[in-house]
Amino acid sequence: MSKSRSDLSNNGGATPAEQVQRLESDGFLLLPPVLDAETVATLLAVSRERLQAMRSALGTKDIGIGSAAGYDEIVQRSPGRWDVPITPQQFGVVDRDLPWWGLISAILGEDAEHLFSGVVSSDPGSPAQYWHTDSPHDSREHLPAHAINVLVALHDIPLTMGPTECARGSHFLSNHLSNPSLVLKELIYQHEGTAPETLVGDTETEIPEACAQAMVAGSCLIFDDRLLHRGLGNQSDNTRHVAYFSYRQKGYTANTHFEATRSVVEVNP
């Protein structure tokens, strides 16, 4: 496939209704800086401190790739890409006071719930992830989003540092219940054979466009949990830090995000 790194579009000047429409049609939305520098600095400081503490606790303990092979407090999503959960309280923020809450509630409802939050940090030299979705469709019919993710750049992220790449409109095509050629585990758990063209097979359906763009500190990428996406490789000399805040419809319970059954923190008897 000829990969396009097209502009994710400047959605900062769009009305709230236009932003909702873009998120529903494309499956993602990029907003210019929505957090002030002080808040971003606080999120970054908390993220670095928590990451250091959990990697120190990990030490030489074994850890594989994916949530089931990780720990409650730290997961290696792909080689050199670390996911450390951090609650809004630990971040020092109130979920519903964050600037994207209006968009979240417009899509998931006013009773939408915080699902989880934290930081994903990719080491220098870490490779690109395989394409994947974060959760599956739960109906043959395409339904509105059941979960939405917000990724916040905690510093400027040029393309060389590996921002998130999205396959435009792929949330309409990633439904394994309506397309029997798709294998659920290969969609969810990062399989080397999964790519935007996988979703269309031998049909005449257009291959979803692959889109990635540099981000500036405080900007955020918002996307449907069913969207095909991946973190690109970090070709820089610095660690890339992105905070995430994820939300779900009230009552949605499927969880393929954190499946660990052990803690990295040793508890004294």
XYZ file of C-alpha atoms in Angstrom:
269
model
C 0.000 0.000 0.000
C 1.180 3.489 -0.746
C 1.047 5.107 2.654
C -0.206 8.677 2.896
C 0.846 10.848 5.813
C -1.841 13.409 5.048
C -2.918 16.309 7.200
C -5.287 15.186 9.952
C -7.135 18.487 9.369
C -7.252 21.550 11.562
C -10.378 21.015 13.601
C -9.750 23.795 16.110
C -11.898 26.287 14.220
C -14.797 23.869 13.736
C -17.996 24.197 15.723
C -18.743 21.527 18.348
C -21.316 19.972 16.009
C -18.749 19.864 13.193
C -16.209 18.270 15.506
C -18.701 15.556 16.464
C -19.505 14.972 12.805
C -15.821 14.699 11.886
C -15.147 12.250 14.712
C -18.113 10.134 13.685
C -17.218 10.112 9.973
C -13.406 9.862 10.098
C -13.149 8.080 13.429
C -10.625 10.622 14.749
C -10.148 14.314 15.353
C -7.019 16.371 15.927
C -7.382 19.493 18.040
C -4.773 22.245 18.478
C -3.502 22.960 22.018
C -6.452 22.852 24.408
C -4.468 22.708 27.664
C -2.385 25.556 29.040
C 1.366 25.168 29.446
C 1.152 24.819 33.233
C -1.314 21.919 33.039
C 0.761 20.182 30.374
C 3.896 20.597 32.504
C 2.107 19.066 35.491
C 0.863 16.095 33.478
C 4.364 15.529 32.120
C 6.004 15.732 35.556
C 3.511 13.258 37.060
C 3.938 10.937 34.063
C 7.727 10.900 34.263
C 7.699 10.294 38.008
C 5.194 7.456 37.785
C 6.946 5.864 34.801
C 10.298 5.933 36.576
C 8.787 4.431 39.727
C 7.088 1.585 37.853
C 10.095 0.774 35.682
C 12.231 0.713 38.827
C 9.709 -1.632 40.448
C 9.778 -3.784 37.312
C 13.555 -4.088 37.440
C 14.500 -7.454 35.963
C 11.042 -9.017 36.355
C 9.745 -10.671 33.218
C 7.315 -8.746 31.063
C 6.017 -9.663 27.649
C 4.122 -7.719 25.012
C 0.474 -6.836 25.607
C -1.669 -6.278 28.667
C -2.128 -9.946 29.602
C 1.662 -10.349 29.749
C 2.146 -7.219 31.833
C 1.268 -5.982 35.277
C -1.536 -3.935 36.787
C 0.783 -0.929 36.996
C 2.806 -1.231 33.776
C 2.296 -2.809 30.349
C 4.648 -3.062 27.387
C 2.344 -2.438 24.432
C 5.092 -3.140 21.891
C 8.879 -3.277 22.253
C 10.005 -0.158 24.110
C 6.491 1.310 24.383
C 5.353 1.527 28.020
C 1.812 2.104 29.251
C 1.491 3.219 32.889
C -2.033 3.836 34.279
C -2.467 7.114 36.185
C -5.809 8.217 37.611
C -7.205 11.726 37.079
C -6.709 12.289 40.813
C -3.026 11.336 40.537
C -2.744 13.676 37.562
C -4.373 16.417 39.648
C -7.290 17.003 37.264
C -11.063 16.595 37.327
C -12.302 14.556 34.381
C -15.387 16.584 33.573
C -13.489 19.859 33.809
C -11.153 18.902 30.964
C -11.755 20.858 27.724
C -12.800 17.846 25.648
C -15.581 16.711 27.995
C -18.279 18.453 25.912
C -17.275 16.426 22.867
C -17.115 13.193 24.870
C -20.542 13.711 26.394
C -22.043 14.656 23.010
C -20.991 11.268 21.623
C -21.164 8.929 24.622
C -23.868 10.732 26.613
C -23.868 12.976 29.674
C -23.597 9.863 31.830
C -20.381 8.754 30.090
C -17.829 7.227 32.449
C -14.093 7.522 32.849
C -12.600 4.211 31.716
C -8.910 4.721 32.464
C -6.082 7.193 31.987
C -2.314 7.223 32.098
C 0.772 7.771 29.965
C 2.252 5.893 27.024
C 5.994 6.480 26.700
C 8.068 5.182 23.796
C 11.820 4.798 24.174
C 14.223 6.164 21.559
C 14.556 3.598 18.797
C 11.293 1.815 19.614
C 9.675 0.464 16.419
C 6.249 1.238 15.033
C 3.400 -0.829 16.394
C 1.363 -3.164 14.261
C -1.998 -1.755 13.223
C -4.753 -2.580 15.710
C -8.061 -1.528 17.225
C -8.539 -1.094 20.975
C -11.900 -2.827 21.343
C -14.266 -4.803 19.096
C -17.648 -4.016 17.622
C -20.458 -5.657 19.542
C -23.115 -5.712 16.808
C -23.239 -6.628 13.119
C -24.853 -3.250 12.583
C -22.556 -0.231 12.851
C -23.437 1.474 16.128
C -22.287 4.797 17.578
C -18.989 4.725 19.467
C -18.990 2.882 22.786
C -15.580 4.223 23.858
C -13.479 7.270 22.974
C -9.781 7.905 23.608
C -8.056 11.263 24.023
C -4.276 11.353 23.484
C -2.565 14.503 24.748
C 0.908 15.507 23.561
C 2.946 16.318 26.682
C 5.631 18.026 24.565
C 6.118 18.748 20.891
C 6.038 15.478 18.935
C 7.565 15.687 15.447
C 7.036 12.845 12.993
C 10.473 11.483 13.861
C 9.289 10.939 17.443
C 6.401 8.727 16.344
C 2.924 10.241 16.739
C -0.149 8.042 16.347
C -1.146 7.069 12.817
C -4.850 6.571 12.047
C -6.661 4.822 9.190
C -9.404 7.243 8.212
C -12.897 5.759 8.438
C -11.596 2.327 9.419
C -13.996 2.118 12.377
C -16.723 1.360 9.809
C -14.672 -1.506 8.347
C -13.205 -3.173 11.450
C -16.382 -5.068 12.344
C -15.494 -8.762 12.567
C -19.160 -9.600 13.179
C -20.206 -8.367 9.725
C -16.979 -9.327 7.938
C -16.120 -12.997 8.621
C -12.712 -12.604 6.936
C -11.521 -10.529 9.898
C -10.045 -12.319 12.915
C -10.863 -10.579 16.184
C -7.638 -11.457 17.980
C -5.613 -10.217 15.018
C -7.431 -6.880 15.160
C -7.123 -6.366 18.898
C -3.775 -7.873 19.759
C -1.409 -6.380 17.179
C -0.847 -8.939 14.455
C 1.793 -8.389 11.794
C -0.691 -9.197 9.039
C -3.201 -6.536 10.054
C -3.192 -3.328 7.982
C -5.731 -0.929 6.462
C -5.967 -3.070 3.303
C -6.832 -6.096 5.460
C -10.184 -4.497 6.206
C -11.252 -4.372 2.547
C -9.748 -7.655 1.299
C -10.401 -8.310 -2.379
C -13.405 -5.999 -2.547
C -13.589 -2.751 -4.470
C -13.894 -0.785 -1.228
C -11.283 1.962 -1.032
C -8.399 1.278 1.341
C -8.616 3.605 4.367
C -6.113 6.444 4.139
C -3.237 6.289 6.631
C -2.852 9.650 8.362
C -0.282 10.982 10.812
C 0.781 14.462 11.811
C 3.249 16.098 14.155
C 1.679 17.349 17.375
C 2.533 20.321 19.542
C 2.425 20.301 23.333
C -1.148 20.422 24.638
C -2.760 19.318 21.386
C -4.869 16.177 21.418
C -5.902 13.351 19.131
C -9.378 11.996 19.860
C -10.472 8.708 18.302
C -13.088 5.960 18.298
C -11.913 2.833 20.164
C -12.726 0.714 17.079
C -10.484 2.727 14.750
C -7.459 1.023 13.214
C -4.381 2.897 14.414
C -0.794 2.471 15.583
C 1.970 4.396 17.302
C 4.783 5.117 14.860
C 8.425 4.374 15.622
C 10.456 6.798 17.722
C 13.445 7.694 15.566
C 14.553 10.517 17.867
C 17.011 10.538 20.781
C 14.303 11.386 23.329
C 11.469 9.494 24.989
C 8.026 10.353 23.667
C 5.311 10.897 26.292
C 1.581 11.015 25.522
C -1.083 11.147 28.228
C -4.367 9.386 27.549
C -7.862 9.726 28.935
C -10.375 7.088 27.851
C -14.154 7.133 28.275
C -17.011 4.678 27.761
C -20.762 4.672 27.445
C -22.395 3.990 30.782
C -22.813 0.236 31.088
C -20.213 -0.752 28.495
C -18.114 -3.424 30.163
C -15.856 -5.159 27.601
C -12.194 -4.698 28.501
C -9.354 -5.691 26.204
C -7.104 -2.892 27.407
C -5.790 -4.024 30.802
C -5.888 -7.782 31.352
C -2.990 -8.336 33.745
C -3.505 -10.636 36.720
C -0.449 -9.621 38.749
C 1.094 -6.577 40.400
C 4.633 -5.337 39.882
C 4.648 -3.831 43.361
C 5.736 -6.356 45.959
C 3.404 -6.417 48.922
C 4.855 -7.337 52.296
C 3.013 -10.159 54.075
